[in-house]
Short mmCIF file of C-alpha atoms and ligand atoms in Angstrom, two decimals:
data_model
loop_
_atom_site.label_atom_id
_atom_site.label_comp_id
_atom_site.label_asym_id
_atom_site.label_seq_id
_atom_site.Cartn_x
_atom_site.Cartn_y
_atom_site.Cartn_z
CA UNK C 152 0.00 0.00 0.00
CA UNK C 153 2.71 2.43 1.32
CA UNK C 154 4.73 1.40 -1.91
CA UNK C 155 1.79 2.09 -4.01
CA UNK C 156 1.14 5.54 -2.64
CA UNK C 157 4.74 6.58 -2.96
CA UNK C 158 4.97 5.02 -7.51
CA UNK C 159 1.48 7.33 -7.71
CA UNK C 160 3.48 10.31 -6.05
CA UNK C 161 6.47 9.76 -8.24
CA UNK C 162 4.46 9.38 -11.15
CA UNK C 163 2.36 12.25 -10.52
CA UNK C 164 5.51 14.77 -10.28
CA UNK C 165 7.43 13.28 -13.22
CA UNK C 166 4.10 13.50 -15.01
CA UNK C 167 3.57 17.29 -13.55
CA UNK C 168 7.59 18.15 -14.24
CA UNK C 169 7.99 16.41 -18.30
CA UNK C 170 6.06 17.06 -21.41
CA UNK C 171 3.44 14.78 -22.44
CA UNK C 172 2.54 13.00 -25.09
CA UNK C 173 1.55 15.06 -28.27
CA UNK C 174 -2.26 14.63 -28.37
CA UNK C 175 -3.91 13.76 -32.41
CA UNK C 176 -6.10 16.70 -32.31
CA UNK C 177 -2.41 18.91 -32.60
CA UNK C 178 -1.08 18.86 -35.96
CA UNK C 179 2.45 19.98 -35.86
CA UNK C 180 4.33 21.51 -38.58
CA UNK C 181 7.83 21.13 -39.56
CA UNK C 182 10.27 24.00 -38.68
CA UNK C 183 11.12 23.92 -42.18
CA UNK C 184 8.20 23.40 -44.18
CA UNK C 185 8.01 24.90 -47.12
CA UNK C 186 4.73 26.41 -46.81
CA UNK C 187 4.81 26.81 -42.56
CA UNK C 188 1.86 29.46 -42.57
CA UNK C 189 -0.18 27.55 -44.72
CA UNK C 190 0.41 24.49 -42.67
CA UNK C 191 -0.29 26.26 -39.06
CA UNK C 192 -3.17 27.73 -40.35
CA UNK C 193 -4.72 24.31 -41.29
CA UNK C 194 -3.32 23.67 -37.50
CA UNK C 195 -5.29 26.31 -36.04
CA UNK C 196 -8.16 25.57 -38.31
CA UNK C 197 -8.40 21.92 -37.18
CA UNK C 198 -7.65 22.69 -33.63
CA UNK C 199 -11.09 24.83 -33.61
CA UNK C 200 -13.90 22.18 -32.78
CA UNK C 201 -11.78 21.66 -29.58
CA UNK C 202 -12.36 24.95 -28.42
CA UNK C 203 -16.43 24.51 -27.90
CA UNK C 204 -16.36 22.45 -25.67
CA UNK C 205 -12.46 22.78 -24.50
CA UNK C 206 -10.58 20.28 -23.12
CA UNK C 207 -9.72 20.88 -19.53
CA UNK C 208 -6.88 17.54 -19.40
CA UNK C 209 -5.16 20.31 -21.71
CA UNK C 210 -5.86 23.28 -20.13
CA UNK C 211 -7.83 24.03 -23.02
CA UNK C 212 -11.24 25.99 -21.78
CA UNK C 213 -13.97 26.39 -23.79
CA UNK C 214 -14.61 29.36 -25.60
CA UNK C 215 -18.23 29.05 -25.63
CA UNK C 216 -18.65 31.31 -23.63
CA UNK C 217 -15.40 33.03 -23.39
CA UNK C 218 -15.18 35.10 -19.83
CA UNK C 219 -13.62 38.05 -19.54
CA UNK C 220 -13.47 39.88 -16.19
CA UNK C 221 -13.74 43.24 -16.42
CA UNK C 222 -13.98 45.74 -19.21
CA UNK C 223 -14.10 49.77 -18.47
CA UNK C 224 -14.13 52.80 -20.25
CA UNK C 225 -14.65 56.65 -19.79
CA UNK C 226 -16.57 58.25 -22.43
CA UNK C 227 -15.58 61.98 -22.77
CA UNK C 228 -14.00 61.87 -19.52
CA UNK C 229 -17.66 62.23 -18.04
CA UNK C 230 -19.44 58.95 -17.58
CA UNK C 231 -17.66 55.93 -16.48
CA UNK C 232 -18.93 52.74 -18.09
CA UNK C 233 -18.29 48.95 -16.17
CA UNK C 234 -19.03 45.56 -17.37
CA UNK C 235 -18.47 43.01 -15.40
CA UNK C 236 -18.97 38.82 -15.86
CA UNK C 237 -18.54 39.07 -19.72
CA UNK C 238 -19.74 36.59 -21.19
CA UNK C 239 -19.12 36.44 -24.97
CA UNK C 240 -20.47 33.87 -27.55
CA UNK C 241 -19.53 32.92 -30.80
CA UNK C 242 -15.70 33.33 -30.53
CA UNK C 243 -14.88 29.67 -31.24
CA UNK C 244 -16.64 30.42 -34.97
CA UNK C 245 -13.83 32.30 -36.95
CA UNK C 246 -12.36 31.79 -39.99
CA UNK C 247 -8.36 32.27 -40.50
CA UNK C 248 -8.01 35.36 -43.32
CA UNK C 249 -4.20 35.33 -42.76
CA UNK C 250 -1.40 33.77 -41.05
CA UNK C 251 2.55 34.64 -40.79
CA UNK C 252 4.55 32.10 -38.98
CA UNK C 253 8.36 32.82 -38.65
CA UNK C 254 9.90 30.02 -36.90
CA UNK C 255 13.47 31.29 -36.84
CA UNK C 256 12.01 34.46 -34.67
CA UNK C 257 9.10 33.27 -32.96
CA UNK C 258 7.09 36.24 -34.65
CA UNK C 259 3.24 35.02 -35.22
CA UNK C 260 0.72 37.47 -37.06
CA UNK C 261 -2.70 35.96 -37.45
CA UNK C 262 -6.10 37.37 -38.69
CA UNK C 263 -8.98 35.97 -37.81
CA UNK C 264 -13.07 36.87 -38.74
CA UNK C 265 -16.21 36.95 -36.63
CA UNK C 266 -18.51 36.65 -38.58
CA UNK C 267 -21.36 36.98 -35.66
CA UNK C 268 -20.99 37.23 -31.75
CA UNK C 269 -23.18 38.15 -28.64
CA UNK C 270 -22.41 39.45 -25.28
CA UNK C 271 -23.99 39.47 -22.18
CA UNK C 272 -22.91 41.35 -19.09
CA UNK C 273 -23.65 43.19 -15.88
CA UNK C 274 -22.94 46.67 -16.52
CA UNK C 275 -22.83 49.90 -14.46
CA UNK C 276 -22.60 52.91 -15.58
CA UNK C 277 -22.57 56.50 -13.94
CA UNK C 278 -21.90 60.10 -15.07
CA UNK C 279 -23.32 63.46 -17.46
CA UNK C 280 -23.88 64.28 -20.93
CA UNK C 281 -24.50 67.88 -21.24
CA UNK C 282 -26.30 68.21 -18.14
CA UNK C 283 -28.63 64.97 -17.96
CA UNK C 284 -27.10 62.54 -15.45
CA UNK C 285 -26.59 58.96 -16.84
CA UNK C 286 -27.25 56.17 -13.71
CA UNK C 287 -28.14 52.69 -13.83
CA UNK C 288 -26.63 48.70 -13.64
CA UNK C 289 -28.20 45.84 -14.33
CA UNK C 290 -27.75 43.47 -17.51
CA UNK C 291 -26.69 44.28 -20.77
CA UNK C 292 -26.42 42.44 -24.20
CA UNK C 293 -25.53 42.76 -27.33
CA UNK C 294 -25.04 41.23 -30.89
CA UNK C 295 -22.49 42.25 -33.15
CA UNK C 296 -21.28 41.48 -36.85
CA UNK C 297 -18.27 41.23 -38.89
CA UNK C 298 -15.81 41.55 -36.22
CA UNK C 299 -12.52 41.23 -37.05
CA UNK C 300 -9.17 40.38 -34.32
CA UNK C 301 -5.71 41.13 -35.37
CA UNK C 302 -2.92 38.59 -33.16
CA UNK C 303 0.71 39.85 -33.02
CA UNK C 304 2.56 37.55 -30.41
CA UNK C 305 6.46 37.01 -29.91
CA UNK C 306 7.12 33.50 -28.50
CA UNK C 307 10.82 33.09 -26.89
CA UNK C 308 12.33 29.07 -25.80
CA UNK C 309 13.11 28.73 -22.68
CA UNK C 310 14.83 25.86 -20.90
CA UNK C 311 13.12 24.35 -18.29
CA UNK C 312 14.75 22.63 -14.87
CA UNK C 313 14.11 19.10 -16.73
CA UNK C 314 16.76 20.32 -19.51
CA UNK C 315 14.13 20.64 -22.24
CA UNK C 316 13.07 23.20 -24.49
CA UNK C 317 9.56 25.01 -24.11
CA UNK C 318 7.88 27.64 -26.01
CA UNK C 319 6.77 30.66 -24.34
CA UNK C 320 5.08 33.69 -25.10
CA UNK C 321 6.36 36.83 -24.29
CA UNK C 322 3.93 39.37 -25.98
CA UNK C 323 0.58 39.11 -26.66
CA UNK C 324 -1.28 41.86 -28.67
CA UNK C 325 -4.56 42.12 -29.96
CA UNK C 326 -6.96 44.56 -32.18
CA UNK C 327 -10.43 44.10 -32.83
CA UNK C 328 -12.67 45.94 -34.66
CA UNK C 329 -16.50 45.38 -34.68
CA UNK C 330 -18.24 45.76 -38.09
CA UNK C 331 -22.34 46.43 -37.06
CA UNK C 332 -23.94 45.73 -33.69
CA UNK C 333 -26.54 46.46 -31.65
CA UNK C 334 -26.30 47.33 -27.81
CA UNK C 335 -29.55 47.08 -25.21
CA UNK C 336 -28.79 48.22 -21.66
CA UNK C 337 -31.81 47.21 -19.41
CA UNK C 338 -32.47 48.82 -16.32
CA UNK C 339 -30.85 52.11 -16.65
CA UNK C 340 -32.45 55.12 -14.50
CA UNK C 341 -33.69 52.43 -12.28
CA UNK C 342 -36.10 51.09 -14.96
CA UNK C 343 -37.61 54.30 -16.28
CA UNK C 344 -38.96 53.29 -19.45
CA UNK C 345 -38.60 56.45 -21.22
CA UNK C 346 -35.20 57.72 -20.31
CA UNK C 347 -34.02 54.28 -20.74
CA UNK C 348 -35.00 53.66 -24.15
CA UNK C 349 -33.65 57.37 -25.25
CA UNK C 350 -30.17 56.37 -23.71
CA UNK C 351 -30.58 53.36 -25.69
CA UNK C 352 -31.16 54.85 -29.03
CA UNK C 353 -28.23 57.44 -28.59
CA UNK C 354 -26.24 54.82 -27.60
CA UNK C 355 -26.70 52.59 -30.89
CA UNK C 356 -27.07 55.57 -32.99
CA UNK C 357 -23.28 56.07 -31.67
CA UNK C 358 -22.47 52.42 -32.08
CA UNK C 359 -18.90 53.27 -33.31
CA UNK C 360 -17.79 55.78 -31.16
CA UNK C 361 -19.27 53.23 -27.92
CA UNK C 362 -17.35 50.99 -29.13
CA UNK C 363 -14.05 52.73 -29.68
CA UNK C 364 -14.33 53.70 -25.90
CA UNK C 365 -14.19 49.90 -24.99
CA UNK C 366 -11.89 48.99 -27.19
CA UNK C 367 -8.57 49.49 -25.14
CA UNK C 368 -9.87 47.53 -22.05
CA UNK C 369 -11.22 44.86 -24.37
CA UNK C 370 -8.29 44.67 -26.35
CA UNK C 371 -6.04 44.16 -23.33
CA UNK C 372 -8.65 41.87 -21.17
CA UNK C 373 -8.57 39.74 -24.98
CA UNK C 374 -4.72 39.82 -24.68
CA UNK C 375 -4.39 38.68 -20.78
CA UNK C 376 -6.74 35.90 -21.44
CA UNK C 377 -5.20 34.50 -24.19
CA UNK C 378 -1.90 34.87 -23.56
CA UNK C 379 -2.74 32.70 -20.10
CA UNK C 380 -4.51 30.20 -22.30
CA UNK C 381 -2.09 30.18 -24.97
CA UNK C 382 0.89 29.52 -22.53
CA UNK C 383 -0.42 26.98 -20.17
CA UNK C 384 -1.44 24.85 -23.62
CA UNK C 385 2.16 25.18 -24.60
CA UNK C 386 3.92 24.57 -21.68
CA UNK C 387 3.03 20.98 -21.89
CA UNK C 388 4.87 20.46 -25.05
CA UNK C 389 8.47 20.57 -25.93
CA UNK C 390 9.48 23.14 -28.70
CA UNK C 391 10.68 19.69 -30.70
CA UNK C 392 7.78 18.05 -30.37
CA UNK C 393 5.99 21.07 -31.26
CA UNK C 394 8.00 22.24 -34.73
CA UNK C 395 10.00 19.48 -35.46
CA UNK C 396 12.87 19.63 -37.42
CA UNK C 397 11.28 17.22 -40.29
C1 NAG S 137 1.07 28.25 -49.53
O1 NAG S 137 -0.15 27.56 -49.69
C2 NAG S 137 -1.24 28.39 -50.06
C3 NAG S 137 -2.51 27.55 -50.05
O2 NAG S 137 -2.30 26.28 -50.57
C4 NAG S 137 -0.95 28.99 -51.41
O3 NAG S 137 -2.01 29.85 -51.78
C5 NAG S 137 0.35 29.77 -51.35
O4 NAG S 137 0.68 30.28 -52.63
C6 NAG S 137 1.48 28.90 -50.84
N1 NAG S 137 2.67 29.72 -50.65
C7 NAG S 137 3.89 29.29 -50.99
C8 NAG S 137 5.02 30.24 -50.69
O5 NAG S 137 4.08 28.21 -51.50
C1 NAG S 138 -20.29 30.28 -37.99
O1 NAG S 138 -19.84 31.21 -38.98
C2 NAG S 138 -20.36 30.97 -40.28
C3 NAG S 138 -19.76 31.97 -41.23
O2 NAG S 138 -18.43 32.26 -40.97
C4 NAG S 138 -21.87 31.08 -40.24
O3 NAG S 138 -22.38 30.79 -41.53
C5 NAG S 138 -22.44 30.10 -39.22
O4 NAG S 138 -23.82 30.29 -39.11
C6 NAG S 138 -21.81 30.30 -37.87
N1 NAG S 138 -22.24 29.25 -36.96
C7 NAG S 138 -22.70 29.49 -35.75
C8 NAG S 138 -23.06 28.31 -34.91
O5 NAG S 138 -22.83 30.63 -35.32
C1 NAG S 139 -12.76 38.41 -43.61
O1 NAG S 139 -13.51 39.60 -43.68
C2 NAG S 139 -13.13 40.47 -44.74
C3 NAG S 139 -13.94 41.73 -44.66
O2 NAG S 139 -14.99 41.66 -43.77
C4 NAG S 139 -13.34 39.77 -46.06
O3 NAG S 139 -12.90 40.61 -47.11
C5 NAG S 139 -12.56 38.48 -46.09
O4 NAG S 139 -12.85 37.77 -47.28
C6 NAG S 139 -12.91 37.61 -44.90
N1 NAG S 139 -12.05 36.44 -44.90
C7 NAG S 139 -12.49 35.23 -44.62
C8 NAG S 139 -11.47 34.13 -44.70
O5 NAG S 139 -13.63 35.00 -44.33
C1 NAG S 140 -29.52 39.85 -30.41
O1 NAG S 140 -30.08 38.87 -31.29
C2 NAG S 140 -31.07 38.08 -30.68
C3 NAG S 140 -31.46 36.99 -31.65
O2 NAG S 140 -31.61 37.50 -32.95
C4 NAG S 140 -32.23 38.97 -30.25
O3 NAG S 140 -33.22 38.18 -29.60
C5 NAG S 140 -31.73 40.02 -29.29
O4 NAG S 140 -32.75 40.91 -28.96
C6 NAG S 140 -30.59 40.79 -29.88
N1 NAG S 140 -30.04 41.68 -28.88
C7 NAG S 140 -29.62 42.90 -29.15
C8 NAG S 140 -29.09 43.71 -28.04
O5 NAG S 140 -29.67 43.36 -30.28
#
């Protein structure tokens, strides 16, 4: 029994300390393949019916939904805008519209379309337009339209205490841009039907600029959460088994 305990124990550390096995559902490409873009955006393309449901033996979480945190933004300096428990859907349906793999630097650009997603959030928001004072939280959603994210990441190797080589990533940056959409904000003045359906018209009638105001905080909450993700799905691979020399 006491033997038994202590071969689990072992084998849980060595297990914890060495990269695995290289699951099917990865499809590695050669560090020198001719076409390497073409061949890790097939990767990534492949990889994407994993990311519904996720796979949590992976670290892989699903990304329907995808949670972010905490978004914020500050509208003209004079109302302050919160979402919090965002809950987005539809990010595990993109299509790749360009990929730039560069092995020999690490340097990954990669374009992906939206070609619908929805949000739902709690949202608070307090402050003045002119002189009408803007107060309310409860739930907000939205649907938006040809969205668009931009990827630039850096990945560096690292060597690791069990003498093997890892991939990290160092830098993680995102842009989005949201084609058409349509915000509802429920709740705001405390419920007043009136004021809250005006708000909500010069809100959507301002789509763009609303948006542009979250766009930094989503950009970087996008960036934090994938760069986590991205790196803890890595880390359990060597940067052999991962590009191979052939
Ligand atoms: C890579 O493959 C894509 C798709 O098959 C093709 O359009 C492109 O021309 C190829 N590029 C090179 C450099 O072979
Ligand atoms: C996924 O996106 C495609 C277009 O890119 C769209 O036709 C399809 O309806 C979407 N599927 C879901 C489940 O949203
Ligand atoms: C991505 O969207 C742009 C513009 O919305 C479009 O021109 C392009 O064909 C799309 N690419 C893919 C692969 O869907
Ligand atoms: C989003 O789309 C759904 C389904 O079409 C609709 O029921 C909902 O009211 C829309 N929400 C917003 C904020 O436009």
């Amino acid at each position: 029994m006491k033997v038994l305990l202590t071969l689990s124990i072992v084998a849980t550390i060595f297990a914890a300390a060495f990269a695995r096995d290289l699951p099917s559902f990865l499809h590695v490409c050669k560090r020198n393949d001719p076409n390497l873009s073409n061949c890790i955006k097939k990767s990534v393309e492949n990889f994407k019916p994993y990311l519904i449901n996720g796979l949590p033996e992976y670290n892989i979480p699903t990304l329907e939904p995808l949670l972010l945190d905490e978004l914020e933004a500050e509208p003209g300096n004079t109302i302050k805008l919160r979402l919090k428990n965002v809950h987005v859907y539809g990010a595990s349906n993109f299509t790749v519209s360009r990929l730039k793999a560069n092995t020999d630097t690490l340097r990954f650009v990669v374009e992906l379309n939206f070609s619908s997603l929805s949000i739902e959030s709690d949202y608070d928001i307090d402050g003045k337009v002119i002189l009408l004072r803007i107060k309310g939280s409860g739930p907000m959603t939205g649907n938006f339209t040809n969205c668009k994210g931009l990827v630039k990441l850096q990945a560096h190797v690292v060597k690791r205490d069990d003498g093997a080589n890892y991939v990290e990533i160092v830098n993680f940056i995102t842009k989005i841009s949201v084609g058409k959409g349509h915000l509802l904000l429920k709740n705001l003045f405390g419920g007043d039907p009136l004021l809250g359906e005006a708000i909500n018209v010069a809100i959507n009638s301002n789509f763009d600029d609303f948006i542009k105001e979250l766009q930094p905080s989503l950009e970087s909450a996008i960036s934090s959460t994938f760069l986590k993700i991205a790196n803890s799905i890595l880390g359990q691979f060597t940067y052999e088994m991962l590009f191979p020399l052939s």
